[in-house]
Amino acid sequence: MSTRPTIDCVVHPWPGASEDIREFLPARWDEQPIPMIGRYFYPPSIPEWTPIGDHDARPATSSPELLAESWDTAIGTDGAVLVPLTRGLIPEPDLGPAVCRATNEWLRAKWLDHPALRDRVAGAVRIDPEDAAAAVAELDRIAGDPDFVTVAVPLQGREPYGCRRYLPVWKKAAELGFTVTVVADGGCGINQFPTMAGYCDYYVEYNSLLPWTASMVHLASFVGGGVFEQIPQLRVVFLDGGADVVFPFMWRMDKPWRGVRNQVPWIEKHPTEYLADHVRFCVQRAEGAALPSASLTPLAAELTVYGSRFPHWDAITPEEARAGLEADAAEQLLSGAADFYGGRFARWAARLPARPGLSVS
C-alpha cells in the first residue's frame, strides 16, 4: 500500500453568490457591476453542479462547512487543490486583474484559513494573463504564501498562450515554483469563437470540441512558440481533459516539423517529445469509450493527473478514475501529481497528514 498522499488537483469552491468577492474589491468598484459566475454561454440543460440534496439546489461546495461534511463521499483523497472560478474574459482591462486579486483574497480568507479544511486544502492563484504586468505583480504578492501551490488561467485567451506577450507571466510562474494550470471557466464575461469555424448551435457540440478548439491550440502555441525551450522549468496542466486527443494532434505537428525547421529553429526536438517533461491533463469522464483511465492508451495515461472537478455535474471519483489500472498506475494517477508539479505543490503535499480511507494498492 502506498504511503504517499492521494490528491485531487481540481475542486471548485463555489461562491454562495456571485457578489461574494465584492468585499475584497477596492472601493473603486463599489458601484460597478461585475459579471456573474454562472454560465450563460452554452449552458448544459442540467445544473452545472452537484446540488446538496433534492430540496437544496446550492452547489455542494458553496461553503467550507459543506465541503468538509461531504469530503469522504465526494472527494475521498488526502488533500485537494481549490481552483476558484472567476468570470471568464473581462473586457475592462483594470477589472479583470482586480477580480482575480479579490478572488485570491476570498479564497484565503474564507477557505484556506477555515478550521474544517486547513490541514487538507491548498489554493490556486487566479491571475489575468491578458495584463502581464498585473499578473506578475499578483504572483509576487502571493509568492510568500505556501498554501497557494499553483496558478490558474482561463482556457480562453485573446491569443494562444505561446504568444510572446504572455512570456513574462510564464517566466515569473516558473521562477516562483508555480505550475500553470489552464481551466475552462468561460461562459460569462466575453467569449471568443468556441471553434475555428465560428459558433456552434448546441452545448453537445461545444463540450465535445472543447479539447480541440482550446487546449490543443494553446499546446501547439506553447510548442510552436518555443516557450518550453525558453523556460525549461515551465509545467502546464490542462484541467479539463485532452489526454485522449493529444497524441493524434501532436503527431500532426511532428510530421511537418522537419520540413519547416528553418522557420522555427527554436523547436529543437519533435513536438511530441515536449509532452513528458512539460504537459499533463486531468482525467475526464468524457475521455475514451469507457471510464477515462481504463480507456486511455498507456502513453496518454502517463500524462494524466487526478482531478475530480467537483462539484461539476460530470465530476469523477477516485474509484472511477482508477478503474482498470494496475496498482502502480493507480498510485501514479492519484498520488503522482507532486512529482510533476514539483516545487510549492510538492512541499504542500509532504505536509498532508495521513488519513485512513482511499487505498491505491
mmCIF file of C-alpha atoms in Angstrom:
data_model
loop_
_atom_site.group_PDB
_atom_site.id
_atom_site.type_symbol
_atom_site.label_atom_id
_atom_site.label_comp_id
_atom_site.label_asym_id
_atom_site.label_seq_id
_atom_site.Cartn_x
_atom_site.Cartn_y
_atom_site.Cartn_z
ATOM 1 C CA MET A 1 0.000 0.000 0.000
ATOM 2 C CA SER A 2 1.304 3.451 -0.908
ATOM 3 C CA THR A 3 2.194 5.854 1.889
ATOM 4 C CA ARG A 4 2.087 8.867 -0.419
ATOM 5 C CA PRO A 5 -0.954 11.131 -0.031
ATOM 6 C CA THR A 6 -3.697 10.960 -2.621
ATOM 7 C CA ILE A 7 -4.518 14.352 -4.137
ATOM 8 C CA ASP A 8 -7.457 15.816 -6.025
ATOM 9 C CA CYS A 9 -5.947 18.502 -8.262
ATOM 10 C CA VAL A 10 -9.234 20.281 -9.059
ATOM 11 C CA VAL A 11 -12.064 21.070 -6.652
ATOM 12 C CA HIS A 12 -14.056 24.218 -7.397
ATOM 13 C CA PRO A 13 -15.124 26.258 -4.363
ATOM 14 C CA TRP A 14 -18.355 27.862 -5.472
ATOM 15 C CA PRO A 15 -19.363 31.263 -4.107
ATOM 16 C CA GLY A 16 -22.690 31.331 -2.328
ATOM 17 C CA ALA A 17 -23.416 34.315 -4.564
ATOM 18 C CA SER A 18 -21.547 35.969 -7.382
ATOM 19 C CA GLU A 19 -21.138 39.067 -5.232
ATOM 20 C CA ASP A 20 -19.208 37.208 -2.505
ATOM 21 C CA ILE A 21 -15.872 38.612 -3.638
ATOM 22 C CA ARG A 22 -17.089 42.224 -3.636
ATOM 23 C CA GLU A 23 -15.934 42.799 -0.060
ATOM 24 C CA PHE A 24 -12.388 42.123 -1.299
ATOM 25 C CA LEU A 25 -12.566 44.554 -4.233
ATOM 26 C CA PRO A 26 -11.213 48.107 -3.832
ATOM 27 C CA ALA A 27 -13.778 50.845 -3.204
ATOM 28 C CA ARG A 28 -13.299 51.997 -6.786
ATOM 29 C CA TRP A 29 -15.540 49.144 -7.895
ATOM 30 C CA ASP A 30 -18.332 49.608 -5.332
ATOM 31 C CA GLU A 31 -20.872 50.836 -7.859
ATOM 32 C CA GLN A 32 -19.578 48.815 -10.807
ATOM 33 C CA PRO A 33 -21.480 45.666 -11.785
ATOM 34 C CA ILE A 34 -19.250 42.611 -12.116
ATOM 35 C CA PRO A 35 -20.063 39.607 -14.308
ATOM 36 C CA MET A 36 -21.957 36.744 -12.692
ATOM 37 C CA ILE A 37 -20.108 33.498 -12.128
ATOM 38 C CA GLY A 38 -22.787 31.214 -13.586
ATOM 39 C CA ARG A 39 -22.522 30.032 -17.182
ATOM 40 C CA TYR A 40 -24.784 31.565 -19.784
ATOM 41 C CA PHE A 41 -22.602 30.737 -22.801
ATOM 42 C CA TYR A 42 -23.512 27.188 -23.907
ATOM 43 C CA PRO A 43 -25.020 26.119 -20.578
ATOM 44 C CA PRO A 44 -25.827 22.411 -20.165
ATOM 45 C CA SER A 45 -29.504 21.510 -19.895
ATOM 46 C CA ILE A 46 -28.982 20.299 -16.329
ATOM 47 C CA PRO A 47 -27.406 22.159 -13.376
ATOM 48 C CA GLU A 48 -23.663 22.602 -13.778
ATOM 49 C CA TRP A 49 -23.019 21.438 -10.243
ATOM 50 C CA THR A 50 -23.984 18.667 -7.860
ATOM 51 C CA PRO A 51 -26.653 20.065 -5.519
ATOM 52 C CA ILE A 52 -26.599 19.456 -1.788
ATOM 53 C CA GLY A 53 -29.833 17.474 -1.907
ATOM 54 C CA ASP A 54 -33.242 17.077 -3.505
ATOM 55 C CA HIS A 55 -34.568 20.173 -1.754
ATOM 56 C CA ASP A 56 -31.415 22.283 -1.725
ATOM 57 C CA ALA A 57 -30.062 23.388 -5.093
ATOM 58 C CA ARG A 58 -26.908 25.055 -3.755
ATOM 59 C CA PRO A 59 -23.634 23.581 -5.034
ATOM 60 C CA ALA A 60 -22.085 21.087 -2.632
ATOM 61 C CA THR A 61 -19.014 23.341 -2.404
ATOM 62 C CA SER A 62 -20.870 26.541 -1.633
ATOM 63 C CA SER A 63 -19.300 26.724 1.835
ATOM 64 C CA PRO A 64 -16.259 25.242 3.571
ATOM 65 C CA GLU A 65 -18.523 23.510 6.079
ATOM 66 C CA LEU A 66 -20.468 21.740 3.334
ATOM 67 C CA LEU A 67 -17.291 20.644 1.598
ATOM 68 C CA ALA A 68 -15.884 19.294 4.871
ATOM 69 C CA GLU A 69 -19.103 17.400 5.580
ATOM 70 C CA SER A 70 -19.114 15.746 2.161
ATOM 71 C CA TRP A 71 -15.342 15.232 1.896
ATOM 72 C CA ASP A 72 -15.221 11.480 2.441
ATOM 73 C CA THR A 73 -18.032 10.716 -0.021
ATOM 74 C CA ALA A 74 -17.429 13.457 -2.614
ATOM 75 C CA ILE A 75 -13.643 13.944 -2.528
ATOM 76 C CA GLY A 76 -12.148 10.972 -0.719
ATOM 77 C CA THR A 77 -8.494 11.942 -1.166
ATOM 78 C CA ASP A 78 -5.987 13.092 1.446
ATOM 79 C CA GLY A 79 -5.778 16.582 0.013
ATOM 80 C CA ALA A 80 -7.277 18.796 -2.672
ATOM 81 C CA VAL A 81 -6.356 21.917 -4.614
ATOM 82 C CA LEU A 82 -9.125 24.517 -4.597
ATOM 83 C CA VAL A 83 -9.366 26.175 -8.012
ATOM 84 C CA PRO A 84 -11.852 29.057 -7.832
ATOM 85 C CA LEU A 85 -13.710 30.084 -10.961
ATOM 86 C CA THR A 86 -13.537 33.723 -11.991
ATOM 87 C CA ARG A 87 -15.672 35.440 -14.614
ATOM 88 C CA GLY A 88 -14.095 34.495 -17.934
ATOM 89 C CA LEU A 89 -12.567 37.200 -20.094
ATOM 90 C CA ILE A 90 -13.497 40.633 -18.771
ATOM 91 C CA PRO A 91 -13.191 43.423 -21.368
ATOM 92 C CA GLU A 92 -12.417 46.250 -18.909
ATOM 93 C CA PRO A 93 -8.636 45.980 -18.523
ATOM 94 C CA ASP A 94 -8.431 47.013 -14.853
ATOM 95 C CA LEU A 95 -11.401 44.959 -13.679
ATOM 96 C CA GLY A 96 -10.027 41.565 -14.740
ATOM 97 C CA PRO A 97 -6.902 41.740 -12.529
ATOM 98 C CA ALA A 98 -8.982 43.237 -9.702
ATOM 99 C CA VAL A 99 -11.422 40.326 -9.812
ATOM 100 C CA CYS A 100 -8.528 37.862 -9.774
ATOM 101 C CA ARG A 101 -6.903 39.521 -6.769
ATOM 102 C CA ALA A 102 -10.227 39.677 -4.919
ATOM 103 C CA THR A 103 -10.840 36.012 -5.712
ATOM 104 C CA ASN A 104 -7.473 35.116 -4.208
ATOM 105 C CA GLU A 105 -8.253 37.138 -1.083
ATOM 106 C CA TRP A 106 -11.683 35.469 -0.824
ATOM 107 C CA LEU A 107 -10.102 32.028 -1.189
ATOM 108 C CA ARG A 108 -7.542 32.736 1.514
ATOM 109 C CA ALA A 109 -9.958 34.299 3.994
ATOM 110 C CA LYS A 110 -12.991 32.054 3.523
ATOM 111 C CA TRP A 111 -11.470 28.696 2.589
ATOM 112 C CA LEU A 112 -7.751 28.149 3.157
ATOM 113 C CA ASP A 113 -7.936 29.523 6.697
ATOM 114 C CA HIS A 114 -11.122 27.658 7.617
ATOM 115 C CA PRO A 115 -10.514 25.235 10.506
ATOM 116 C CA ALA A 116 -12.556 22.454 8.868
ATOM 117 C CA LEU A 117 -10.293 22.429 5.798
ATOM 118 C CA ARG A 118 -6.993 23.973 6.847
ATOM 119 C CA ASP A 119 -4.972 20.746 7.049
ATOM 120 C CA ARG A 120 -6.033 19.295 3.692
ATOM 121 C CA VAL A 121 -6.508 22.031 1.066
ATOM 122 C CA ALA A 122 -4.281 24.335 -0.946
ATOM 123 C CA GLY A 123 -5.211 27.060 -3.382
ATOM 124 C CA ALA A 124 -4.658 28.063 -6.996
ATOM 125 C CA VAL A 125 -3.677 31.685 -7.616
ATOM 126 C CA ARG A 126 -6.044 33.281 -10.114
ATOM 127 C CA ILE A 127 -4.331 35.736 -12.468
ATOM 128 C CA ASP A 128 -5.380 37.558 -15.609
ATOM 129 C CA PRO A 129 -2.651 36.842 -18.187
ATOM 130 C CA GLU A 130 -4.110 39.469 -20.518
ATOM 131 C CA ASP A 131 -2.417 42.053 -18.276
ATOM 132 C CA ALA A 132 1.062 40.579 -17.918
ATOM 133 C CA ALA A 133 2.336 43.274 -15.563
ATOM 134 C CA ALA A 134 -0.617 42.862 -13.192
ATOM 135 C CA ALA A 135 -0.311 39.064 -13.344
ATOM 136 C CA VAL A 136 3.390 39.191 -12.457
ATOM 137 C CA ALA A 137 2.665 41.597 -9.609
ATOM 138 C CA GLU A 138 -0.016 39.287 -8.204
ATOM 139 C CA LEU A 139 2.317 36.293 -8.356
ATOM 140 C CA ASP A 140 4.982 38.278 -6.499
ATOM 141 C CA ARG A 141 2.384 39.303 -3.909
ATOM 142 C CA ILE A 142 1.263 35.702 -3.313
ATOM 143 C CA ALA A 143 4.742 34.150 -3.501
ATOM 144 C CA GLY A 144 5.278 34.165 0.255
ATOM 145 C CA ASP A 145 2.074 32.238 0.990
ATOM 146 C CA PRO A 146 2.895 28.486 0.967
ATOM 147 C CA ASP A 147 -0.768 27.483 0.749
ATOM 148 C CA PHE A 148 -1.017 28.723 -2.850
ATOM 149 C CA VAL A 149 0.588 25.928 -4.840
ATOM 150 C CA THR A 150 -0.311 26.512 -8.484
ATOM 151 C CA VAL A 151 -1.507 29.212 -10.892
ATOM 152 C CA ALA A 152 -4.817 29.083 -12.751
ATOM 153 C CA VAL A 153 -5.539 30.914 -16.012
ATOM 154 C CA PRO A 154 -8.648 30.797 -18.228
ATOM 155 C CA LEU A 155 -8.853 28.314 -21.080
ATOM 156 C CA GLN A 156 -9.981 31.141 -23.350
ATOM 157 C CA GLY A 157 -7.452 33.837 -24.121
ATOM 158 C CA ARG A 158 -7.345 36.729 -26.515
ATOM 159 C CA GLU A 159 -4.404 34.995 -28.190
ATOM 160 C CA PRO A 160 -2.888 31.500 -27.890
ATOM 161 C CA TYR A 161 -0.714 31.273 -24.792
ATOM 162 C CA GLY A 162 2.557 30.699 -26.626
ATOM 163 C CA CYS A 163 2.432 34.271 -27.967
ATOM 164 C CA ARG A 164 5.322 36.397 -26.789
ATOM 165 C CA ARG A 165 3.285 38.883 -24.793
ATOM 166 C CA TYR A 166 2.486 36.175 -22.229
ATOM 167 C CA LEU A 167 6.128 35.155 -21.697
ATOM 168 C CA PRO A 168 6.694 37.368 -18.618
ATOM 169 C CA VAL A 169 3.799 35.612 -16.877
ATOM 170 C CA TRP A 170 5.070 32.093 -17.559
ATOM 171 C CA LYS A 171 8.635 33.075 -16.627
ATOM 172 C CA LYS A 172 7.512 34.507 -13.295
ATOM 173 C CA ALA A 173 5.338 31.468 -12.521
ATOM 174 C CA ALA A 174 8.216 29.080 -13.224
ATOM 175 C CA GLU A 175 10.680 31.235 -11.290
ATOM 176 C CA LEU A 176 8.440 31.077 -8.202
ATOM 177 C CA GLY A 177 7.855 27.323 -8.465
ATOM 178 C CA PHE A 178 4.260 27.518 -9.702
ATOM 179 C CA THR A 179 2.892 25.107 -12.289
ATOM 180 C CA VAL A 180 0.453 26.824 -14.680
ATOM 181 C CA THR A 181 -2.992 25.220 -14.805
ATOM 182 C CA VAL A 182 -5.476 26.061 -17.544
ATOM 183 C CA VAL A 183 -9.150 25.861 -16.563
ATOM 184 C CA ALA A 184 -12.359 26.293 -18.564
ATOM 185 C CA ASP A 185 -14.171 28.990 -16.656
ATOM 186 C CA GLY A 186 -15.657 30.931 -19.532
ATOM 187 C CA GLY A 187 -19.380 31.139 -20.100
ATOM 188 C CA CYS A 188 -19.541 34.630 -18.651
ATOM 189 C CA GLY A 189 -17.703 37.839 -19.428
ATOM 190 C CA ILE A 190 -16.827 37.930 -23.129
ATOM 191 C CA ASN A 191 -16.064 34.863 -25.201
ATOM 192 C CA GLN A 192 -14.074 34.109 -28.304
ATOM 193 C CA PHE A 193 -15.474 31.893 -31.043
ATOM 194 C CA PRO A 194 -15.665 28.417 -29.483
ATOM 195 C CA THR A 195 -14.423 26.807 -32.714
ATOM 196 C CA MET A 196 -12.160 27.902 -35.553
ATOM 197 C CA ALA A 197 -15.213 27.912 -37.818
ATOM 198 C CA GLY A 198 -17.335 30.144 -35.600
ATOM 199 C CA TYR A 199 -20.142 29.379 -33.188
ATOM 200 C CA CYS A 200 -21.818 26.017 -32.603
ATOM 201 C CA ASP A 201 -25.552 25.746 -32.030
ATOM 202 C CA TYR A 202 -25.703 23.391 -29.066
ATOM 203 C CA TYR A 203 -23.912 22.518 -25.826
ATOM 204 C CA VAL A 204 -23.177 18.966 -27.009
ATOM 205 C CA GLU A 205 -21.073 20.386 -29.859
ATOM 206 C CA TYR A 206 -19.321 22.917 -27.660
ATOM 207 C CA ASN A 207 -18.475 20.383 -24.955
ATOM 208 C CA SER A 208 -17.175 17.682 -27.288
ATOM 209 C CA LEU A 209 -14.990 20.125 -29.252
ATOM 210 C CA LEU A 210 -13.517 21.889 -26.219
ATOM 211 C CA PRO A 211 -10.178 19.987 -26.054
ATOM 212 C CA TRP A 212 -9.567 20.516 -29.770
ATOM 213 C CA THR A 213 -10.548 24.167 -30.021
ATOM 214 C CA ALA A 214 -8.828 25.480 -26.911
ATOM 215 C CA SER A 215 -6.441 23.086 -25.117
ATOM 216 C CA MET A 216 -4.743 21.889 -28.299
ATOM 217 C CA VAL A 217 -4.488 25.440 -29.638
ATOM 218 C CA HIS A 218 -2.633 26.588 -26.521
ATOM 219 C CA LEU A 219 -0.457 23.469 -26.526
ATOM 220 C CA ALA A 220 0.514 23.968 -30.173
ATOM 221 C CA SER A 221 1.334 27.585 -29.373
ATOM 222 C CA PHE A 222 3.487 26.710 -26.344
ATOM 223 C CA VAL A 223 5.467 24.287 -28.502
ATOM 224 C CA GLY A 224 5.447 26.313 -31.724
ATOM 225 C CA GLY A 225 6.469 29.493 -29.930
ATOM 226 C CA GLY A 226 9.414 27.749 -28.292
ATOM 227 C CA VAL A 227 8.121 28.531 -24.786
ATOM 228 C CA PHE A 228 9.307 25.238 -23.310
ATOM 229 C CA GLU A 229 12.788 25.862 -24.727
ATOM 230 C CA GLN A 230 12.896 29.402 -23.337
ATOM 231 C CA ILE A 231 11.505 28.336 -19.938
ATOM 232 C CA PRO A 232 12.734 24.758 -19.400
ATOM 233 C CA GLN A 233 11.227 24.541 -15.903
ATOM 234 C CA LEU A 234 7.708 25.520 -17.048
ATOM 235 C CA ARG A 235 4.991 22.939 -16.361
ATOM 236 C CA VAL A 236 1.439 23.229 -17.756
ATOM 237 C CA VAL A 237 -1.633 21.209 -16.723
ATOM 238 C CA PHE A 238 -4.890 21.310 -18.689
ATOM 239 C CA LEU A 239 -7.605 20.798 -16.100
ATOM 240 C CA ASP A 240 -10.458 19.970 -18.467
ATOM 241 C CA GLY A 241 -9.136 16.941 -20.304
ATOM 242 C CA GLY A 242 -7.469 16.322 -23.627
ATOM 243 C CA ALA A 243 -5.278 13.269 -22.960
ATOM 244 C CA ASP A 244 -7.370 11.167 -25.339
ATOM 245 C CA VAL A 245 -6.778 13.521 -28.295
ATOM 246 C CA VAL A 246 -3.305 14.900 -27.628
ATOM 247 C CA PHE A 247 -1.240 12.262 -29.432
ATOM 248 C CA PRO A 248 -3.079 12.365 -32.788
ATOM 249 C CA PHE A 249 -2.897 16.147 -32.592
ATOM 250 C CA MET A 250 0.799 16.326 -31.707
ATOM 251 C CA TRP A 251 1.727 13.771 -34.337
ATOM 252 C CA ARG A 252 0.293 16.238 -36.836
ATOM 253 C CA MET A 253 2.860 18.753 -35.555
ATOM 254 C CA ASP A 254 5.651 16.167 -35.709
ATOM 255 C CA LYS A 255 5.009 15.422 -39.379
ATOM 256 C CA PRO A 256 5.776 18.876 -40.898
ATOM 257 C CA TRP A 257 8.286 19.931 -38.252
ATOM 258 C CA ARG A 258 11.442 18.696 -40.000
ATOM 259 C CA GLY A 259 10.468 20.333 -43.276
ATOM 260 C CA VAL A 260 9.952 23.768 -41.732
ATOM 261 C CA ARG A 261 12.710 23.783 -39.095
ATOM 262 C CA ASN A 262 14.286 26.860 -40.665
ATOM 263 C CA GLN A 263 11.108 28.797 -39.775
ATOM 264 C CA VAL A 264 11.042 27.608 -36.147
ATOM 265 C CA PRO A 265 14.676 26.910 -35.223
ATOM 266 C CA TRP A 266 13.778 27.169 -31.526
ATOM 267 C CA ILE A 267 11.837 23.869 -31.701
ATOM 268 C CA GLU A 268 14.827 21.649 -31.039
ATOM 269 C CA LYS A 269 13.109 18.230 -30.995
ATOM 270 C CA HIS A 270 9.941 16.544 -32.178
ATOM 271 C CA PRO A 271 6.950 18.449 -30.749
ATOM 272 C CA THR A 272 5.622 15.266 -29.123
ATOM 273 C CA GLU A 273 8.841 14.977 -27.104
ATOM 274 C CA TYR A 274 7.939 18.076 -25.089
ATOM 275 C CA LEU A 275 4.895 16.400 -23.550
ATOM 276 C CA ALA A 276 6.554 14.173 -20.947
ATOM 277 C CA ASP A 277 8.504 16.966 -19.240
ATOM 278 C CA HIS A 278 6.092 19.863 -19.624
ATOM 279 C CA VAL A 279 2.439 18.839 -20.010
ATOM 280 C CA ARG A 280 -0.238 16.951 -18.093
ATOM 281 C CA PHE A 281 -4.021 16.595 -18.375
ATOM 282 C CA CYS A 282 -6.628 15.935 -15.719
ATOM 283 C CA VAL A 283 -8.646 12.804 -16.351
ATOM 284 C CA GLN A 284 -12.199 13.350 -17.523
ATOM 285 C CA ARG A 285 -15.311 11.240 -17.657
ATOM 286 C CA ALA A 286 -15.754 12.163 -21.320
ATOM 287 C CA GLU A 287 -12.452 10.663 -22.439
ATOM 288 C CA GLY A 288 -12.449 7.364 -24.307
ATOM 289 C CA ALA A 289 -15.141 4.770 -24.771
ATOM 290 C CA ALA A 290 -15.237 3.708 -21.118
ATOM 291 C CA LEU A 291 -14.068 5.261 -17.872
ATOM 292 C CA PRO A 292 -11.142 7.545 -18.674
ATOM 293 C CA SER A 293 -8.086 5.891 -17.203
ATOM 294 C CA ALA A 294 -9.057 2.429 -18.389
ATOM 295 C CA SER A 295 -9.592 3.583 -21.957
ATOM 296 C CA LEU A 296 -6.588 5.849 -22.444
ATOM 297 C CA THR A 297 -3.548 4.444 -24.195
ATOM 298 C CA PRO A 298 -0.597 3.672 -21.878
ATOM 299 C CA LEU A 299 1.306 6.669 -23.253
ATOM 300 C CA ALA A 300 -1.613 9.024 -22.645
ATOM 301 C CA ALA A 301 -2.217 7.584 -19.169
ATOM 302 C CA GLU A 302 1.308 8.667 -18.214
ATOM 303 C CA LEU A 303 0.300 12.251 -18.967
ATOM 304 C CA THR A 304 -2.695 12.324 -16.622
ATOM 305 C CA VAL A 305 -3.232 13.532 -13.083
ATOM 306 C CA TYR A 306 -6.349 13.094 -10.994
ATOM 307 C CA GLY A 307 -8.759 15.977 -10.548
ATOM 308 C CA SER A 308 -12.434 15.428 -9.784
ATOM 309 C CA ARG A 309 -13.688 18.862 -10.911
ATOM 310 C CA PHE A 310 -16.234 18.537 -8.107
ATOM 311 C CA PRO A 311 -18.984 19.815 -7.852
ATOM 312 C CA HIS A 312 -19.489 19.891 -11.642
ATOM 313 C CA TRP A 313 -22.174 17.525 -12.892
ATOM 314 C CA ASP A 314 -19.586 15.326 -14.644
ATOM 315 C CA ALA A 315 -17.164 15.121 -11.697
ATOM 316 C CA ILE A 316 -15.264 11.844 -11.485
ATOM 317 C CA THR A 317 -14.476 9.984 -8.256
ATOM 318 C CA PRO A 318 -11.078 8.445 -7.431
ATOM 319 C CA GLU A 319 -12.554 4.968 -7.759
ATOM 320 C CA GLU A 320 -13.881 5.728 -11.236
ATOM 321 C CA ALA A 321 -10.624 7.345 -12.320
ATOM 322 C CA ARG A 322 -8.524 4.345 -11.287
ATOM 323 C CA ALA A 323 -10.865 1.734 -12.775
ATOM 324 C CA GLY A 324 -8.945 -0.841 -14.807
ATOM 325 C CA LEU A 325 -5.493 0.408 -13.786
ATOM 326 C CA GLU A 326 -2.771 -1.734 -12.277
ATOM 327 C CA ALA A 327 -1.709 -0.758 -8.752
ATOM 328 C CA ASP A 328 1.382 1.186 -9.856
ATOM 329 C CA ALA A 329 -0.562 3.156 -12.459
ATOM 330 C CA ALA A 330 -3.355 3.872 -9.958
ATOM 331 C CA GLU A 331 -0.828 5.166 -7.444
ATOM 332 C CA GLN A 332 0.796 7.379 -10.053
ATOM 333 C CA LEU A 333 -2.570 8.810 -11.068
ATOM 334 C CA LEU A 334 -3.821 9.528 -7.543
ATOM 335 C CA SER A 335 -0.532 10.342 -5.797
ATOM 336 C CA GLY A 336 1.916 11.338 -8.506
ATOM 337 C CA ALA A 337 0.847 14.914 -9.200
ATOM 338 C CA ALA A 338 3.511 16.237 -6.834
ATOM 339 C CA ASP A 339 6.207 14.578 -8.976
ATOM 340 C CA PHE A 340 5.161 16.711 -11.936
ATOM 341 C CA TYR A 341 4.004 19.909 -10.236
ATOM 342 C CA GLY A 342 7.093 19.909 -8.026
ATOM 343 C CA GLY A 343 8.169 22.971 -6.057
ATOM 344 C CA ARG A 344 5.465 24.518 -3.933
ATOM 345 C CA PHE A 345 2.940 21.784 -4.667
ATOM 346 C CA ALA A 346 5.312 19.019 -3.548
ATOM 347 C CA ARG A 347 6.144 20.840 -0.309
ATOM 348 C CA TRP A 348 2.430 21.200 0.481
ATOM 349 C CA ALA A 349 1.749 17.540 -0.360
ATOM 350 C CA ALA A 350 4.518 16.477 2.016
ATOM 351 C CA ARG A 351 2.709 18.274 4.851
ATOM 352 C CA LEU A 352 -0.609 16.469 4.340
ATOM 353 C CA PRO A 353 -1.484 14.303 7.343
ATOM 354 C CA ALA A 354 -2.048 10.608 6.716
ATOM 355 C CA ARG A 355 -5.765 9.802 6.651
ATOM 356 C CA PRO A 356 -7.385 6.384 6.554
ATOM 357 C CA GLY A 357 -9.523 5.792 3.502
ATOM 358 C CA LEU A 358 -8.613 5.512 -0.153
ATOM 359 C CA SER A 359 -6.134 2.755 -0.925
ATOM 360 C CA VAL A 360 -4.125 2.742 -4.126
ATOM 361 C CA SER A 361 -2.596 -0.659 -3.531
#
